Amino acid sequence: MKSHATFVFLILVLALTMQACSSLKHSNEKEQKVLIQTTEGDITLKLYNETPLHRNNFIKLVNAKTYNGLLFHRVIKEFMIQGGDPQSKTAGPDTMLGDGDVGYTVPSEFRTPQIYHKYGTIAAAREGDDSNPQKASSGCQFYIVVGKKFTNEQLDKLKESKIARYGNTNDSTYKFSTQARQDYINVGGTPHLDGNYTVFGEILKGMEVVEKISEAETDKHDRPIKAIRIKKMKLIR
C-alpha cells in the first residue's frame, strides 16, 4: 500500500499536469477577433480564451447584432470608454443611461495577476458590490481601458490600500506581476480595477479611436454631448 506522502505527491503531480494541459489548451486555441465600426473609426480587438464565459457571451451578442447602433454612453478621459447599454439605441439626449441589460449576468472570471487592466484592454461592467457581492459581470455592457501611467511607489501604495480594505494578503488580486508593473509604468492602465472587474480581451488596432472617444465633450453624467455610436460589430478571422 502506498504511503500517505506518496499518495499526496501523486495527487499534486496530477493537479499540476491538469493545470498544464488546461494552459496548453488555451494557448493552442485560436483567438477570436472582433471588428467594432464606430462613428469615429474602426477598432479591432481579440477575445481571451482564458475567459471563455465572457468570450462566448460576447461572440453570441455580436452574432445577434445586439451592439449595432448602441452608444458609447459613458466616457472619461484618462480612464475608459463604456458602451453596450441596449437602451442607448433609441435614447433621447437627456435620457439617463447605464442601467440597461439583457436579463442575465456572467460569472466573474478574474485571471490576475496574468490578465489585468492594462492600456487597451476590454472588460465587463457590472453592478456595485452592495447589490452584487459575487462581482458578476453585466451580460452586455463593457468598457475599454485608456487609463494613465503609474510609478512603482503608486502601485505599492495601491496594493497596500487594497489589502487594508479587503484583506487576503496572499490573494493574486493584490499582486502585480513583473510584466504588469512594466505595463502600468510604461503604457498605463487602471490597476485599481484588477480583481474587481473581468478583463476578457484587448485592442489590436484602433486605440487612437478609443482615445479620441475618451476625450469627447461630455455632460455631468459623462455622456458625450455628440452621439458616438457603434455602427456595427462583426467577427473577423
mmCIF file of C-alpha atoms in Angstrom:
data_model
loop_
_atom_site.group_PDB
_atom_site.id
_atom_site.type_symbol
_atom_site.label_atom_id
_atom_site.label_comp_id
_atom_site.label_asym_id
_atom_site.label_seq_id
_atom_site.Cartn_x
_atom_site.Cartn_y
_atom_site.Cartn_z
ATOM 1 C CA MET A 1 0.000 0.000 0.000
ATOM 2 C CA LYS A 2 1.340 3.433 -0.926
ATOM 3 C CA SER A 3 2.261 5.736 1.936
ATOM 4 C CA HIS A 4 0.199 8.877 2.591
ATOM 5 C CA ALA A 5 3.123 11.063 1.438
ATOM 6 C CA THR A 6 3.353 9.171 -1.844
ATOM 7 C CA PHE A 7 -0.379 9.496 -2.379
ATOM 8 C CA VAL A 8 -0.286 13.234 -1.750
ATOM 9 C CA PHE A 9 2.651 13.577 -4.145
ATOM 10 C CA LEU A 10 0.758 11.739 -6.902
ATOM 11 C CA ILE A 11 -2.297 13.961 -6.393
ATOM 12 C CA LEU A 12 -0.085 17.049 -6.638
ATOM 13 C CA VAL A 13 1.527 15.795 -9.854
ATOM 14 C CA LEU A 14 -1.920 15.047 -11.323
ATOM 15 C CA ALA A 15 -3.178 18.536 -10.424
ATOM 16 C CA LEU A 16 -0.141 20.223 -11.953
ATOM 17 C CA THR A 17 -0.487 18.090 -15.091
ATOM 18 C CA MET A 18 -4.147 19.029 -15.460
ATOM 19 C CA GLN A 19 -3.292 22.707 -14.980
ATOM 20 C CA ALA A 20 -0.555 22.489 -17.614
ATOM 21 C CA CYS A 21 -2.909 20.758 -20.037
ATOM 22 C CA SER A 22 -5.535 23.450 -19.452
ATOM 23 C CA SER A 23 -2.972 26.208 -20.117
ATOM 24 C CA LEU A 24 -1.782 24.382 -23.243
ATOM 25 C CA LYS A 25 -5.363 24.088 -24.454
ATOM 26 C CA HIS A 26 -5.883 27.855 -24.079
ATOM 27 C CA SER A 27 -2.600 28.602 -25.844
ATOM 28 C CA ASN A 28 -3.490 26.313 -28.749
ATOM 29 C CA GLU A 29 -6.976 27.728 -29.244
ATOM 30 C CA LYS A 30 -7.337 30.311 -31.968
ATOM 31 C CA GLU A 31 -8.265 33.696 -30.530
ATOM 32 C CA GLN A 32 -11.441 35.227 -31.905
ATOM 33 C CA LYS A 33 -11.180 38.757 -33.276
ATOM 34 C CA VAL A 34 -13.949 41.350 -33.465
ATOM 35 C CA LEU A 35 -14.211 44.492 -35.595
ATOM 36 C CA ILE A 36 -16.042 47.400 -33.967
ATOM 37 C CA GLN A 37 -17.060 50.007 -36.529
ATOM 38 C CA THR A 38 -17.876 53.297 -34.788
ATOM 39 C CA THR A 39 -18.839 56.750 -35.940
ATOM 40 C CA GLU A 40 -15.285 57.816 -35.013
ATOM 41 C CA GLY A 41 -13.399 54.982 -36.747
ATOM 42 C CA ASP A 42 -12.685 51.272 -36.522
ATOM 43 C CA ILE A 43 -11.420 49.261 -33.550
ATOM 44 C CA THR A 44 -10.157 45.670 -33.773
ATOM 45 C CA LEU A 45 -9.964 43.519 -30.663
ATOM 46 C CA LYS A 46 -9.183 39.954 -29.688
ATOM 47 C CA LEU A 47 -11.047 37.962 -27.044
ATOM 48 C CA TYR A 48 -9.091 35.980 -24.459
ATOM 49 C CA ASN A 49 -9.566 32.216 -24.418
ATOM 50 C CA GLU A 50 -8.699 32.305 -20.710
ATOM 51 C CA THR A 51 -12.105 33.882 -20.018
ATOM 52 C CA PRO A 52 -14.400 31.547 -22.007
ATOM 53 C CA LEU A 53 -17.698 32.600 -20.408
ATOM 54 C CA HIS A 54 -17.153 36.238 -21.356
ATOM 55 C CA ARG A 55 -15.663 35.341 -24.739
ATOM 56 C CA ASN A 56 -18.615 33.138 -25.690
ATOM 57 C CA ASN A 57 -21.161 35.648 -24.425
ATOM 58 C CA PHE A 58 -19.569 38.496 -26.384
ATOM 59 C CA ILE A 59 -19.481 36.373 -29.549
ATOM 60 C CA LYS A 60 -23.155 35.495 -29.045
ATOM 61 C CA LEU A 61 -24.113 39.168 -28.739
ATOM 62 C CA VAL A 62 -22.028 40.171 -31.757
ATOM 63 C CA ASN A 63 -23.673 37.457 -33.860
ATOM 64 C CA ALA A 64 -27.102 38.609 -32.643
ATOM 65 C CA LYS A 65 -26.237 42.189 -33.705
ATOM 66 C CA THR A 66 -27.035 43.332 -30.162
ATOM 67 C CA TYR A 67 -24.389 46.061 -30.208
ATOM 68 C CA ASN A 68 -25.242 47.558 -33.591
ATOM 69 C CA GLY A 69 -26.454 51.136 -33.169
ATOM 70 C CA LEU A 70 -25.655 51.462 -29.456
ATOM 71 C CA LEU A 71 -23.902 54.476 -27.938
ATOM 72 C CA PHE A 72 -20.702 54.841 -26.018
ATOM 73 C CA HIS A 73 -22.782 56.326 -23.214
ATOM 74 C CA ARG A 74 -20.053 56.975 -20.616
ATOM 75 C CA VAL A 75 -16.558 58.228 -21.370
ATOM 76 C CA ILE A 76 -13.908 59.617 -19.024
ATOM 77 C CA LYS A 77 -10.582 60.978 -20.189
ATOM 78 C CA GLU A 78 -7.557 59.017 -18.957
ATOM 79 C CA PHE A 79 -9.890 56.319 -17.658
ATOM 80 C CA MET A 80 -12.146 54.425 -20.097
ATOM 81 C CA ILE A 81 -14.986 54.427 -22.609
ATOM 82 C CA GLN A 82 -18.126 52.398 -21.888
ATOM 83 C CA GLY A 83 -20.878 51.056 -24.129
ATOM 84 C CA GLY A 84 -23.311 48.199 -24.546
ATOM 85 C CA ASP A 85 -26.453 49.570 -22.875
ATOM 86 C CA PRO A 86 -29.359 48.309 -25.061
ATOM 87 C CA GLN A 87 -31.461 51.303 -24.031
ATOM 88 C CA SER A 88 -28.994 53.671 -25.665
ATOM 89 C CA LYS A 89 -30.046 52.693 -29.176
ATOM 90 C CA THR A 90 -33.143 54.904 -29.119
ATOM 91 C CA ALA A 91 -32.389 57.089 -26.095
ATOM 92 C CA GLY A 92 -33.037 60.800 -26.226
ATOM 93 C CA PRO A 93 -30.236 63.264 -25.446
ATOM 94 C CA ASP A 94 -31.337 63.767 -21.809
ATOM 95 C CA THR A 95 -32.022 60.102 -21.014
ATOM 96 C CA MET A 96 -30.014 58.614 -18.150
ATOM 97 C CA LEU A 97 -28.158 55.544 -19.379
ATOM 98 C CA GLY A 98 -26.177 52.734 -17.793
ATOM 99 C CA ASP A 99 -28.927 50.535 -16.327
ATOM 100 C CA GLY A 100 -29.860 48.643 -19.486
ATOM 101 C CA ASP A 101 -29.148 44.920 -19.678
ATOM 102 C CA VAL A 102 -30.026 41.688 -21.460
ATOM 103 C CA GLY A 103 -31.656 39.961 -18.498
ATOM 104 C CA TYR A 104 -28.712 37.995 -17.132
ATOM 105 C CA THR A 105 -25.213 38.333 -15.705
ATOM 106 C CA VAL A 106 -21.982 36.459 -16.409
ATOM 107 C CA PRO A 107 -19.976 34.910 -13.523
ATOM 108 C CA SER A 108 -16.702 36.715 -12.857
ATOM 109 C CA GLU A 109 -13.544 35.295 -14.437
ATOM 110 C CA PHE A 110 -10.685 37.089 -12.697
ATOM 111 C CA ARG A 111 -7.295 35.968 -14.017
ATOM 112 C CA THR A 112 -4.965 38.213 -12.027
ATOM 113 C CA PRO A 113 -2.035 38.603 -11.971
ATOM 114 C CA GLN A 114 -1.712 37.215 -15.538
ATOM 115 C CA ILE A 115 -4.564 39.266 -17.025
ATOM 116 C CA TYR A 116 -5.030 42.824 -15.812
ATOM 117 C CA HIS A 117 -6.344 46.284 -16.700
ATOM 118 C CA LYS A 118 -3.505 47.498 -18.891
ATOM 119 C CA TYR A 119 -3.982 50.197 -21.518
ATOM 120 C CA GLY A 120 -6.155 48.879 -24.342
ATOM 121 C CA THR A 121 -7.921 46.024 -22.598
ATOM 122 C CA ILE A 122 -11.665 45.395 -22.761
ATOM 123 C CA ALA A 123 -13.537 44.445 -19.605
ATOM 124 C CA ALA A 124 -17.083 43.858 -18.400
ATOM 125 C CA ALA A 125 -19.038 46.473 -16.489
ATOM 126 C CA ARG A 126 -21.116 45.346 -13.522
ATOM 127 C CA GLU A 127 -23.361 46.398 -10.644
ATOM 128 C CA GLY A 128 -21.698 47.554 -7.419
ATOM 129 C CA ASP A 129 -20.592 45.301 -4.569
ATOM 130 C CA ASP A 130 -23.573 46.085 -2.328
ATOM 131 C CA SER A 131 -26.057 44.510 -4.728
ATOM 132 C CA ASN A 132 -23.539 42.209 -6.423
ATOM 133 C CA PRO A 133 -21.118 40.695 -3.887
ATOM 134 C CA GLN A 134 -20.115 37.950 -6.352
ATOM 135 C CA LYS A 135 -18.956 40.690 -8.752
ATOM 136 C CA ALA A 136 -20.807 39.078 -11.635
ATOM 137 C CA SER A 137 -20.498 40.926 -14.928
ATOM 138 C CA SER A 138 -23.191 42.696 -16.892
ATOM 139 C CA GLY A 139 -24.471 40.480 -19.655
ATOM 140 C CA CYS A 140 -23.788 43.167 -22.264
ATOM 141 C CA GLN A 141 -22.079 46.344 -21.017
ATOM 142 C CA PHE A 142 -18.322 46.673 -21.454
ATOM 143 C CA TYR A 143 -15.555 49.249 -21.248
ATOM 144 C CA ILE A 144 -12.215 49.792 -22.964
ATOM 145 C CA VAL A 145 -9.339 50.937 -20.763
ATOM 146 C CA VAL A 146 -7.363 54.094 -21.502
ATOM 147 C CA GLY A 147 -6.094 54.823 -18.002
ATOM 148 C CA LYS A 148 -2.859 56.571 -17.113
ATOM 149 C CA LYS A 149 0.723 55.719 -16.150
ATOM 150 C CA PHE A 150 1.745 54.879 -12.578
ATOM 151 C CA THR A 151 5.009 54.794 -10.653
ATOM 152 C CA ASN A 152 6.306 51.810 -8.671
ATOM 153 C CA GLU A 153 5.588 53.723 -5.476
ATOM 154 C CA GLN A 154 1.992 54.396 -6.522
ATOM 155 C CA LEU A 155 1.472 50.717 -7.333
ATOM 156 C CA ASP A 156 2.856 49.716 -3.940
ATOM 157 C CA LYS A 157 0.507 52.148 -2.180
ATOM 158 C CA LEU A 158 -2.418 50.849 -4.215
ATOM 159 C CA LYS A 159 -1.554 47.280 -3.227
ATOM 160 C CA GLU A 160 -1.356 48.272 0.445
ATOM 161 C CA SER A 161 -4.675 50.113 0.342
ATOM 162 C CA LYS A 162 -6.433 47.131 -1.268
ATOM 163 C CA ILE A 163 -5.018 44.759 1.344
ATOM 164 C CA ALA A 164 -6.142 47.114 4.102
ATOM 165 C CA ARG A 165 -9.638 47.257 2.625
ATOM 166 C CA TYR A 166 -10.158 43.634 1.587
ATOM 167 C CA GLY A 167 -7.525 41.599 3.493
ATOM 168 C CA ASN A 168 -6.195 38.347 1.968
ATOM 169 C CA THR A 169 -2.580 39.405 1.540
ATOM 170 C CA ASN A 170 -1.749 36.264 -0.480
ATOM 171 C CA ASP A 171 -4.601 36.724 -2.935
ATOM 172 C CA SER A 172 -3.436 37.299 -6.522
ATOM 173 C CA THR A 173 -5.874 40.210 -6.708
ATOM 174 C CA TYR A 174 -3.354 42.352 -4.848
ATOM 175 C CA LYS A 175 -0.215 41.264 -6.660
ATOM 176 C CA PHE A 176 1.331 42.852 -9.729
ATOM 177 C CA SER A 177 3.436 40.588 -11.926
ATOM 178 C CA THR A 178 6.703 41.936 -13.279
ATOM 179 C CA GLN A 179 5.062 42.415 -16.667
ATOM 180 C CA ALA A 180 2.031 44.146 -15.139
ATOM 181 C CA ARG A 181 4.257 46.620 -13.320
ATOM 182 C CA GLN A 182 6.151 47.361 -16.519
ATOM 183 C CA ASP A 183 2.901 47.907 -18.418
ATOM 184 C CA TYR A 184 1.337 50.131 -15.759
ATOM 185 C CA ILE A 185 4.525 52.191 -15.554
ATOM 186 C CA ASN A 186 5.291 52.438 -19.291
ATOM 187 C CA VAL A 187 1.896 52.344 -21.061
ATOM 188 C CA GLY A 188 -0.630 52.809 -18.286
ATOM 189 C CA GLY A 189 -3.971 51.366 -17.321
ATOM 190 C CA THR A 190 -6.392 51.193 -14.372
ATOM 191 C CA PRO A 191 -4.737 48.881 -11.807
ATOM 192 C CA HIS A 192 -7.262 49.691 -9.063
ATOM 193 C CA LEU A 193 -9.858 47.705 -11.042
ATOM 194 C CA ASP A 194 -7.837 44.471 -11.031
ATOM 195 C CA GLY A 195 -9.638 41.604 -9.334
ATOM 196 C CA ASN A 196 -12.895 43.556 -9.272
ATOM 197 C CA TYR A 197 -13.938 43.576 -12.933
ATOM 198 C CA THR A 198 -13.345 40.832 -15.500
ATOM 199 C CA VAL A 199 -10.888 41.649 -18.290
ATOM 200 C CA PHE A 200 -11.682 39.481 -21.324
ATOM 201 C CA GLY A 201 -9.786 40.878 -24.312
ATOM 202 C CA GLU A 202 -7.577 43.606 -25.712
ATOM 203 C CA ILE A 203 -7.435 46.052 -28.606
ATOM 204 C CA LEU A 204 -5.193 45.096 -31.523
ATOM 205 C CA LYS A 205 -5.806 48.168 -33.689
ATOM 206 C CA GLY A 206 -7.622 51.451 -33.243
ATOM 207 C CA MET A 207 -6.542 52.756 -29.846
ATOM 208 C CA GLU A 208 -6.278 56.187 -31.430
ATOM 209 C CA VAL A 209 -10.052 55.913 -31.986
ATOM 210 C CA VAL A 210 -10.582 54.882 -28.354
ATOM 211 C CA GLU A 211 -8.505 57.853 -27.161
ATOM 212 C CA LYS A 212 -10.430 60.231 -29.408
ATOM 213 C CA ILE A 213 -13.719 58.984 -27.961
ATOM 214 C CA SER A 214 -12.373 59.279 -24.405
ATOM 215 C CA GLU A 215 -11.641 62.966 -24.975
ATOM 216 C CA ALA A 216 -15.136 63.820 -26.211
ATOM 217 C CA GLU A 217 -17.027 66.662 -24.555
ATOM 218 C CA THR A 218 -19.490 65.229 -22.032
ATOM 219 C CA ASP A 219 -22.369 66.245 -19.780
ATOM 220 C CA LYS A 220 -22.407 65.941 -15.980
ATOM 221 C CA HIS A 221 -23.149 62.205 -16.291
ATOM 222 C CA ASP A 222 -20.065 61.596 -18.511
ATOM 223 C CA ARG A 223 -22.251 61.046 -21.558
ATOM 224 C CA PRO A 224 -20.831 62.532 -24.769
ATOM 225 C CA ILE A 225 -22.706 65.616 -25.961
ATOM 226 C CA LYS A 226 -22.318 64.421 -29.523
ATOM 227 C CA ALA A 227 -23.681 60.911 -30.035
ATOM 228 C CA ILE A 228 -20.854 58.393 -30.569
ATOM 229 C CA ARG A 229 -22.244 55.111 -31.838
ATOM 230 C CA ILE A 230 -21.206 51.577 -32.567
ATOM 231 C CA LYS A 231 -22.336 51.290 -36.165
ATOM 232 C CA LYS A 232 -21.635 47.592 -36.385
ATOM 233 C CA MET A 233 -19.725 44.755 -34.773
ATOM 234 C CA LYS A 234 -18.678 41.620 -36.625
ATOM 235 C CA LEU A 235 -16.414 38.637 -36.109
ATOM 236 C CA ILE A 236 -13.272 38.519 -38.237
ATOM 237 C CA ARG A 237 -10.564 35.923 -38.796
#
